[in-house]
């Protein structure tokens, strides 16, 4: 079944007002306030102004608000990096990449230099001059956002902007993670955090690539969502008395899964992952809980020939591929839509682990 295709009437409104609504915080851990602000009209070379209509809320946005990571973010900060909208204004030279009215997505990588050794090898996320939306530059929790035109992701006609939004970080990130996980069709793959924003999509992309998925998360909602997304087995990490034994027992030969993609927001998720992998298995760290470490026992890591392949978002091409798979009806984004003014409440629920799937914000509400 192809995804529902809806053109939002707002996609045709291409005028640029002087003022707009933004969700902003001024200090680490400080409150999110909804304010009126000037729209940026003077666009630097190569930049485009995007009228953001929907934005997903990623746990990364909450980590940024709380100052969870060892890298400082811009302050004050307008967060958000799953923005879906239309191009309404172009800086000089931006017309080489997009035109007015194009449906586009703003990703975590807001811009990359294009010239460094990493960009030349298409590892744009590792660009030495990369700017990150909703972190080092203002992001998509505002009605009009500035972004590097060449880094915008075209949104296929078959996807509504509302459906596309969560794919712009969660989707591309887990698509890339699945590609790095060294599994082949028929292998068992554990998705840790399978009921979350990233996890529910990871379960589907991994299944699409032929994996048999074991989902790990907690609670009835996330169990039901994991099953809906294709997980053959669900293990509740709060109920299991022996997670390693339970995961191994859920694999057909009892030897453990071929890969574990950790898309969880809690540090505990990393504690046992290397222990339940089968020999020659791959751990793919994706989730970025604060103060987390991966402890690898040297003997067993070598003896079992394990790999740890960390995965950080995706490049421009991977974003196009992740959206294309969804546009062909292979991925079902499970989300609930609220308004920009609900963001503080969304962060509360996210912090308490109460959100199954993704929350998408209608930026005008
Ligand atoms: P989310 O809150 O929607 O989902 C996280 C899920 O993890 C929740 O369902 C939660 O119940 C589950 N969880 C927590 N502890 C767990 C445990 N011990 N075992 C199993 N499940 C557990 O968050 P999200 O938006 O999906 O983001 C998840 C993480 O991924 C965040 O840390 C975020 O910053 C990170 N992230 C990384 C990248 C990257 O490029 N590497 C990109 C986007 C997000
Ligand atoms: Zn994200």
mmCIF file of N, CA, C and O and ligand atoms in Angstrom, residues 58-60 63 69 169 173 192-193 195-199 216-218 222 237 263-266 268-269 286-289 311-313 350 357-358, ligand 1:
data_model
loop_
_atom_site.group_PDB
_atom_site.id
_atom_site.type_symbol
_atom_site.label_atom_id
_atom_site.label_comp_id
_atom_site.label_asym_id
_atom_site.label_seq_id
_atom_site.Cartn_x
_atom_site.Cartn_y
_atom_site.Cartn_z
ATOM 1 N N UNK A 58 13.219 14.715 17.811
ATOM 2 C CA UNK A 58 14.176 13.630 18.026
ATOM 3 C C UNK A 58 14.700 13.729 19.458
ATOM 4 O O UNK A 58 14.775 14.817 20.027
ATOM 5 N N UNK A 59 15.093 12.595 20.031
ATOM 6 C CA UNK A 59 15.657 12.630 21.389
ATOM 7 C C UNK A 59 16.929 13.486 21.436
ATOM 8 O O UNK A 59 17.274 14.046 22.470
ATOM 9 N N UNK A 60 17.600 13.617 20.293
ATOM 10 C CA UNK A 60 18.768 14.491 20.209
ATOM 11 C C UNK A 60 18.406 15.930 20.592
ATOM 12 O O UNK A 60 19.202 16.631 21.225
ATOM 13 N N UNK A 63 18.469 15.988 24.244
ATOM 14 C CA UNK A 63 19.866 15.961 24.732
ATOM 15 C C UNK A 63 20.474 17.358 24.620
ATOM 16 O O UNK A 63 21.205 17.806 25.503
ATOM 17 N N UNK A 69 25.658 16.314 26.206
ATOM 18 C CA UNK A 69 26.839 15.836 25.470
ATOM 19 C C UNK A 69 28.087 16.684 25.745
ATOM 20 O O UNK A 69 27.973 17.852 26.135
ATOM 21 N N UNK A 169 15.678 12.512 10.100
ATOM 22 C CA UNK A 169 16.769 12.105 11.003
ATOM 23 C C UNK A 169 16.601 10.624 11.346
ATOM 24 O O UNK A 169 17.440 9.811 10.998
ATOM 25 N N UNK A 173 19.015 7.849 9.620
ATOM 26 C CA UNK A 173 20.009 7.334 10.573
ATOM 27 C C UNK A 173 19.938 5.812 10.673
ATOM 28 O O UNK A 173 20.959 5.124 10.632
ATOM 29 N N UNK A 192 17.615 -2.431 19.649
ATOM 30 C CA UNK A 192 17.481 -2.023 21.052
ATOM 31 C C UNK A 192 16.838 -0.633 21.076
ATOM 32 O O UNK A 192 17.384 0.309 20.496
ATOM 33 N N UNK A 193 15.673 -0.548 21.720
ATOM 34 C CA UNK A 193 14.890 0.699 21.676
ATOM 35 C C UNK A 193 13.868 0.635 20.551
ATOM 36 O O UNK A 193 13.541 1.652 19.934
ATOM 37 N N UNK A 195 10.775 0.485 20.284
ATOM 38 C CA UNK A 195 9.510 1.222 20.330
ATOM 39 C C UNK A 195 9.681 2.718 20.228
ATOM 40 O O UNK A 195 8.715 3.477 20.299
ATOM 41 N N UNK A 196 10.916 3.170 20.043
ATOM 42 C CA UNK A 196 11.187 4.618 19.997
ATOM 43 C C UNK A 196 11.102 5.180 18.585
ATOM 44 O O UNK A 196 10.741 4.471 17.629
ATOM 45 N N UNK A 197 11.447 6.448 18.457
ATOM 46 C CA UNK A 197 11.397 7.128 17.165
ATOM 47 C C UNK A 197 12.322 6.462 16.155
ATOM 48 O O UNK A 197 11.915 6.115 15.036
ATOM 49 N N UNK A 198 13.582 6.279 16.540
ATOM 50 C CA UNK A 198 14.521 5.604 15.638
ATOM 51 C C UNK A 198 14.200 4.116 15.548
ATOM 52 O O UNK A 198 14.194 3.527 14.466
ATOM 53 N N UNK A 199 13.954 3.509 16.723
ATOM 54 C CA UNK A 199 13.827 2.056 16.804
ATOM 55 C C UNK A 199 12.691 1.479 15.972
ATOM 56 O O UNK A 199 12.856 0.442 15.329
ATOM 57 N N UNK A 216 13.813 -4.893 21.481
ATOM 58 C CA UNK A 216 14.001 -4.739 22.932
ATOM 59 C C UNK A 216 13.526 -3.355 23.329
ATOM 60 O O UNK A 216 14.003 -2.350 22.765
ATOM 61 N N UNK A 217 12.618 -3.275 24.235
ATOM 62 C CA UNK A 217 12.168 -1.984 24.781
ATOM 63 C C UNK A 217 11.318 -2.310 25.998
ATOM 64 O O UNK A 217 11.418 -3.428 26.524
ATOM 65 N N UNK A 218 10.492 -1.392 26.435
ATOM 66 C CA UNK A 218 9.689 -1.697 27.622
ATOM 67 C C UNK A 218 8.257 -1.180 27.502
ATOM 68 O O UNK A 218 8.037 -0.143 26.863
ATOM 69 N N UNK A 222 5.024 -0.099 23.505
ATOM 70 C CA UNK A 222 6.213 -0.310 22.677
ATOM 71 C C UNK A 222 6.303 -1.761 22.194
ATOM 72 O O UNK A 222 6.817 -2.028 21.107
ATOM 73 N N UNK A 237 13.035 -5.087 28.488
ATOM 74 C CA UNK A 237 14.294 -5.065 29.239
ATOM 75 C C UNK A 237 14.082 -4.837 30.735
ATOM 76 O O UNK A 237 14.946 -5.123 31.545
ATOM 77 N N UNK A 263 19.553 1.721 19.364
ATOM 78 C CA UNK A 263 18.913 3.013 19.081
ATOM 79 C C UNK A 263 18.187 3.496 20.332
ATOM 80 O O UNK A 263 17.168 4.156 20.248
ATOM 81 N N UNK A 264 18.740 3.153 21.489
ATOM 82 C CA UNK A 264 18.092 3.489 22.757
ATOM 83 C C UNK A 264 18.695 4.758 23.344
ATOM 84 O O UNK A 264 19.830 5.126 23.041
ATOM 85 N N UNK A 265 17.914 5.392 24.209
ATOM 86 C CA UNK A 265 18.336 6.647 24.812
ATOM 87 C C UNK A 265 18.938 6.443 26.196
ATOM 88 O O UNK A 265 19.347 7.399 26.839
ATOM 89 N N UNK A 266 19.001 5.185 26.667
ATOM 90 C CA UNK A 266 19.536 4.909 28.002
ATOM 91 C C UNK A 266 20.861 4.168 27.917
ATOM 92 O O UNK A 266 21.046 3.286 27.073
ATOM 93 N N UNK A 268 22.187 1.968 29.812
ATOM 94 C CA UNK A 268 22.096 0.539 30.143
ATOM 95 C C UNK A 268 22.004 -0.331 28.880
ATOM 96 O O UNK A 268 22.411 -1.495 28.880
ATOM 97 N N UNK A 269 21.462 0.257 27.819
ATOM 98 C CA UNK A 269 21.267 -0.498 26.573
ATOM 99 C C UNK A 269 22.582 -1.023 26.009
ATOM 100 O O UNK A 269 22.598 -1.978 25.232
ATOM 101 N N UNK A 286 24.220 3.638 17.976
ATOM 102 C CA UNK A 286 23.526 4.773 17.356
ATOM 103 C C UNK A 286 23.036 5.745 18.441
ATOM 104 O O UNK A 286 23.245 6.943 18.360
ATOM 105 N N UNK A 287 22.369 5.201 19.463
ATOM 106 C CA UNK A 287 21.851 6.027 20.563
ATOM 107 C C UNK A 287 22.983 6.714 21.302
ATOM 108 O O UNK A 287 24.080 6.159 21.423
ATOM 109 N N UNK A 288 22.708 7.929 21.784
ATOM 110 C CA UNK A 288 23.760 8.750 22.396
ATOM 111 C C UNK A 288 23.395 9.193 23.816
ATOM 112 O O UNK A 288 23.316 10.386 24.099
ATOM 113 N N UNK A 289 23.179 8.211 24.717
ATOM 114 C CA UNK A 289 22.864 8.594 26.099
ATOM 115 C C UNK A 289 24.057 9.312 26.734
ATOM 116 O O UNK A 289 25.203 9.038 26.370
ATOM 117 N N UNK A 311 27.510 4.401 14.010
ATOM 118 C CA UNK A 311 26.808 4.964 12.858
ATOM 119 C C UNK A 311 26.233 6.331 13.214
ATOM 120 O O UNK A 311 25.510 6.469 14.198
ATOM 121 N N UNK A 312 26.590 7.323 12.406
ATOM 122 C CA UNK A 312 26.220 8.716 12.686
ATOM 123 C C UNK A 312 25.429 9.274 11.502
ATOM 124 O O UNK A 312 25.985 9.414 10.412
ATOM 125 N N UNK A 313 24.173 9.519 11.694
ATOM 126 C CA UNK A 313 23.210 9.962 10.657
ATOM 127 C C UNK A 313 23.508 9.349 9.286
ATOM 128 O O UNK A 313 23.767 8.150 9.189
ATOM 129 N N UNK A 350 9.063 12.524 26.640
ATOM 130 C CA UNK A 350 10.217 11.827 26.065
ATOM 131 C C UNK A 350 11.197 11.452 27.178
ATOM 132 O O UNK A 350 11.726 10.343 27.229
ATOM 133 N N UNK A 357 7.001 5.458 19.076
ATOM 134 C CA UNK A 357 7.086 6.058 17.734
ATOM 135 C C UNK A 357 7.579 7.492 17.834
ATOM 136 O O UNK A 357 8.377 7.825 18.704
ATOM 137 N N UNK A 358 7.071 8.347 16.954
ATOM 138 C CA UNK A 358 7.570 9.718 16.865
ATOM 139 C C UNK A 358 6.476 10.734 17.153
ATOM 140 O O UNK A 358 5.299 10.472 16.829
HETATM 141 P P1 LIG B 1 13.180 7.903 21.704
HETATM 142 O O1 LIG B 1 13.054 8.483 23.065
HETATM 143 O O2 LIG B 1 12.090 8.097 20.728
HETATM 144 O O3 LIG B 1 13.420 6.328 21.787
HETATM 145 C C1 LIG B 1 14.374 5.747 22.643
HETATM 146 C C2 LIG B 1 13.832 4.386 23.043
HETATM 147 O O4 LIG B 1 14.857 3.712 23.799
HETATM 148 C C3 LIG B 1 12.603 4.476 23.952
HETATM 149 O O5 LIG B 1 11.544 3.728 23.392
HETATM 150 C C4 LIG B 1 13.100 3.893 25.273
HETATM 151 O O6 LIG B 1 12.079 3.187 25.977
HETATM 152 C C5 LIG B 1 14.203 2.960 24.789
HETATM 153 N N1 LIG B 1 15.176 2.570 25.810
HETATM 154 C C6 LIG B 1 15.726 3.317 26.792
HETATM 155 N N2 LIG B 1 16.590 2.563 27.513
HETATM 156 C C7 LIG B 1 16.584 1.326 26.954
HETATM 157 C C8 LIG B 1 17.252 0.112 27.247
HETATM 158 N N3 LIG B 1 18.119 0.009 28.276
HETATM 159 N N4 LIG B 1 17.016 -0.968 26.463
HETATM 160 C C9 LIG B 1 16.151 -0.889 25.419
HETATM 161 N N5 LIG B 1 15.467 0.232 25.111
HETATM 162 C C10 LIG B 1 15.688 1.320 25.865
HETATM 163 O O7 LIG B 1 14.567 8.464 21.131
HETATM 164 P P2 LIG B 1 15.035 8.585 19.583
HETATM 165 O O8 LIG B 1 14.645 9.908 19.051
HETATM 166 O O9 LIG B 1 14.660 7.356 18.876
HETATM 167 O O10 LIG B 1 16.635 8.645 19.778
HETATM 168 C C11 LIG B 1 17.321 7.544 20.366
HETATM 169 C C12 LIG B 1 18.784 7.896 20.592
HETATM 170 O O11 LIG B 1 19.450 7.987 19.335
HETATM 171 C C13 LIG B 1 19.016 9.237 21.289
HETATM 172 O O12 LIG B 1 20.083 9.088 22.220
HETATM 173 C C14 LIG B 1 19.421 10.159 20.143
HETATM 174 O O13 LIG B 1 20.198 11.252 20.534
HETATM 175 C C15 LIG B 1 20.210 9.190 19.291
HETATM 176 N N6 LIG B 1 20.378 9.561 17.870
HETATM 177 C C16 LIG B 1 21.556 9.243 17.287
HETATM 178 C C17 LIG B 1 21.756 9.513 15.944
HETATM 179 C C18 LIG B 1 23.029 9.136 15.278
HETATM 180 O O14 LIG B 1 23.294 9.627 14.174
HETATM 181 N N7 LIG B 1 23.848 8.256 15.853
HETATM 182 C C19 LIG B 1 20.743 10.146 15.192
HETATM 183 C C20 LIG B 1 19.536 10.443 15.834
HETATM 184 C C21 LIG B 1 19.361 10.133 17.178
#
